XYZ file of C-alpha atoms in Angstrom:
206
model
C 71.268 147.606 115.331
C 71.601 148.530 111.529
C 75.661 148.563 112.150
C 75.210 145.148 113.202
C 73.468 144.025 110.684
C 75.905 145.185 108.134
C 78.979 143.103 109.879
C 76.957 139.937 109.513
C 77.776 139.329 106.013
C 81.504 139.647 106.311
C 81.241 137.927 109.765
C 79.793 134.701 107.541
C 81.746 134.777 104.607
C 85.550 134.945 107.809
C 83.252 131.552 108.961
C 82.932 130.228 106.126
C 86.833 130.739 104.565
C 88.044 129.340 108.004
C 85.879 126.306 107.859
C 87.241 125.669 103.962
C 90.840 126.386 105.199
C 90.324 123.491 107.877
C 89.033 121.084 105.647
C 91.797 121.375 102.901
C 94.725 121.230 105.532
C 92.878 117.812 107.167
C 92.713 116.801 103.312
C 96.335 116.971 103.105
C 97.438 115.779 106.429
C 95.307 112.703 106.403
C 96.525 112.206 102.359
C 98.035 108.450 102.521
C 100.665 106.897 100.083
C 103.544 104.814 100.051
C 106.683 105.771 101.785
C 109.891 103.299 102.068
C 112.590 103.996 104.125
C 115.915 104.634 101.559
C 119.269 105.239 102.022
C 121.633 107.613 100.181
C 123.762 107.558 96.788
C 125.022 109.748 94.555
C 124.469 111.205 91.044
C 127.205 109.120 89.246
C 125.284 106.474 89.946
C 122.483 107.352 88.327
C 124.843 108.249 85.435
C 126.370 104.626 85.696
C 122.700 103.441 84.929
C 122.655 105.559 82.049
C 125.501 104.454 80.183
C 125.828 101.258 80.820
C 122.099 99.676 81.525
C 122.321 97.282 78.402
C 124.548 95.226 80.443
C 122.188 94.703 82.813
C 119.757 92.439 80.511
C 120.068 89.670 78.333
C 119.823 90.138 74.618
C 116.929 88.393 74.158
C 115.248 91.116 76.996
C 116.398 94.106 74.762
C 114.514 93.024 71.863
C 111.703 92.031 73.872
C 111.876 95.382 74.776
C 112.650 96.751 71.933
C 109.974 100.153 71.989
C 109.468 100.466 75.428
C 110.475 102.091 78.148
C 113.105 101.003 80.897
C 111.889 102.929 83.928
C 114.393 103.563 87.118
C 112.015 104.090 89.962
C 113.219 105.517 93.091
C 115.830 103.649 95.451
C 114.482 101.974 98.802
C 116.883 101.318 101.405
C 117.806 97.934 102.874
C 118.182 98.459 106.664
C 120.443 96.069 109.175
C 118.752 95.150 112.226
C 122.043 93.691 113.787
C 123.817 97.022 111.969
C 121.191 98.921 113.105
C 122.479 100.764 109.469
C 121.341 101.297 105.942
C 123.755 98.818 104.258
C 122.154 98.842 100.655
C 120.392 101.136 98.297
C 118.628 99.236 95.787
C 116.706 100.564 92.430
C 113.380 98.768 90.956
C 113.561 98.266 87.765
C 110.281 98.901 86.048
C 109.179 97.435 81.833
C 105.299 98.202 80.952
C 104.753 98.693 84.744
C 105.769 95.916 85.729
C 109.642 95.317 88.028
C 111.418 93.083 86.396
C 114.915 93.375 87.948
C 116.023 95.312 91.187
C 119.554 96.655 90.588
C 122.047 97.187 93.156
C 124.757 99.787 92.275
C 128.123 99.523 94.644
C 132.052 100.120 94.159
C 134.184 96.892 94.163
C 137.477 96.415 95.801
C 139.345 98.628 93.750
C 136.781 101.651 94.302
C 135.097 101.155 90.877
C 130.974 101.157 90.122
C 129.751 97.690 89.406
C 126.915 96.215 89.726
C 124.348 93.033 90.777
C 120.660 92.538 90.107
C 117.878 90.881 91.851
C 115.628 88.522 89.288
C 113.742 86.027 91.646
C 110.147 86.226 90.048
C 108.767 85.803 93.476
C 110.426 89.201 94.795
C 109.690 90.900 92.037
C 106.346 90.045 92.647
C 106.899 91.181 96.344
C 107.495 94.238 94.854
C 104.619 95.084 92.766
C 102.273 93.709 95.369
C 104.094 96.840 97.829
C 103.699 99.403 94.759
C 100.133 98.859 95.774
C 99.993 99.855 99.482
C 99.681 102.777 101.251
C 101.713 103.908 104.222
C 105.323 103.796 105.432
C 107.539 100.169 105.037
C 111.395 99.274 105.620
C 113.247 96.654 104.233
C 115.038 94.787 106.698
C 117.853 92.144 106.681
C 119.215 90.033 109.360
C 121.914 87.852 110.227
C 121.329 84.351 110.808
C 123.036 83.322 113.938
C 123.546 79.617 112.866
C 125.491 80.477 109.698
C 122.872 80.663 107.185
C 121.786 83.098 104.731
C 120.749 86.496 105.762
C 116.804 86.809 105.923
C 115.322 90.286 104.025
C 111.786 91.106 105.084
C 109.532 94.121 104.682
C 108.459 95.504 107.059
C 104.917 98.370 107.992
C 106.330 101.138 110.367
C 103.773 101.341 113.238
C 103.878 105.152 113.669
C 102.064 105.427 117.034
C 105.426 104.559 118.360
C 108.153 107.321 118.621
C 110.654 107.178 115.802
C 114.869 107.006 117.280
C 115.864 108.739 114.089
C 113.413 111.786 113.103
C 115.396 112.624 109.839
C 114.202 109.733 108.487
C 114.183 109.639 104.414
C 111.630 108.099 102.493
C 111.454 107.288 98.590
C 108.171 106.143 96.419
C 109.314 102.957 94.528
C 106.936 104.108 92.110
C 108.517 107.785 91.048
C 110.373 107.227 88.088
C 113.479 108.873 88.749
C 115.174 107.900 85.061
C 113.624 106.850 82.224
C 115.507 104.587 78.955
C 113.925 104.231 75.904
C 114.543 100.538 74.027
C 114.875 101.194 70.276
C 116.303 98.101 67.955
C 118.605 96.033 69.389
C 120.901 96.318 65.881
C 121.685 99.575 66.909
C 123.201 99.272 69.701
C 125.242 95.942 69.957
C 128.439 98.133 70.486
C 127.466 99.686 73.542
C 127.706 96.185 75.261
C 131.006 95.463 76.816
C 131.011 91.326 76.775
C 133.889 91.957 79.501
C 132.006 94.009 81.519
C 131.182 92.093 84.924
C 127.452 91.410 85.495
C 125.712 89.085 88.044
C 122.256 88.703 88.846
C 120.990 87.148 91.990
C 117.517 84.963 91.638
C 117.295 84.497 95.334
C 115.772 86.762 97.796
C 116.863 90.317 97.210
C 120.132 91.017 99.094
């Protein structure tokens, strides 16, 4: 009986780290955040950004944000329904937390980097409201069988149905992946190429 009595201590405390174990691995499993579906690209892009990102705004936006910081945030992918592809990567562009261009990176004809940009204040909008959600989206595009402008949507992954493609990768939009610090615009007027192409796109995100 005494023997018995002396197990029961280390009996409760085996309990006890097996009930704590259980809770912390539920903790994590049921941990929710958001997840959008991206595609791939490579490092030179991210370099590309780098060097040349004061082509991407106006000069009147570099000395508004003259101080701040220009925040890359991680890529989301734009997915083809018709495709059934990834046909874009495209990167948020984030000013006192708030996206005020989405940049698309992409070679031209001749297999150089250029570039296009997204403005439309209410996709931007679109995504800040998403920054806020939990949970797993996708971006979607589709053709418009009469002719007309392809439609973009986003879309919430319903994950109680079984996924086609289990290697899946996902990206948080609100990861800063590169980060640019404004200083005065003086400084820098040289580093913008007036011949270097740039297009931005106010309508809705493709």
């Amino acid at each position: 009986m005494r023997k018995i009595l002396i197990y029961i201590p280390f009996l409760l405390i085996a309990l006890f780290l097996t009930f704590s174990r259980q809770i912390i691995f539920a903790g994590n499993n049921n941990e929710k955040y958001l997840q959008i579906e991206c595609g791939e690209y490579r490092n030179d892009i991210l370099d590309y950004i780098q060097n040349n990102w004061m082509n991407f705004f106006a000069d009147e936006e570099i000395e508004e944000y003259a101080g701040s910081d220009i925040v890359v945030g991680e890529p989301y992918g734009v997915y083809s329904t018709d495709k059934e592809k990834m046909v874009a990567t495209k990167f948020p562009i984030y000013v006192n937390g708030k996206c005020v261009q989405v940049l698309d990176v992409f070679e031209d004809s001749d297999g150089k980097l250029t570039w296009s940009s997204t403005i439309s204040e209410d996709f931007l909008k679109e995504i800040d409201e998403l920054r806020q959600k939990e949970g797993k989206y996708r971006f979607e595009t589709k053709d418009d069988s009469n002719g007309g402008a392809p439609t973009l949507n986003i879309v919430k992954i319903d994950e109680t149905f079984p996924r086609s493609n289990q290697d899946t990768l996902y990206s948080d939009i609100n990861k800063p992946i590169l980060k640019i610090k404004v200083n005065d615009r003086d400084e820098k007027t040289e580093s913008k190429n007036v011949n270097y192409p740039t297009e931005k796109n106010i309508t809705n995100g493709l």
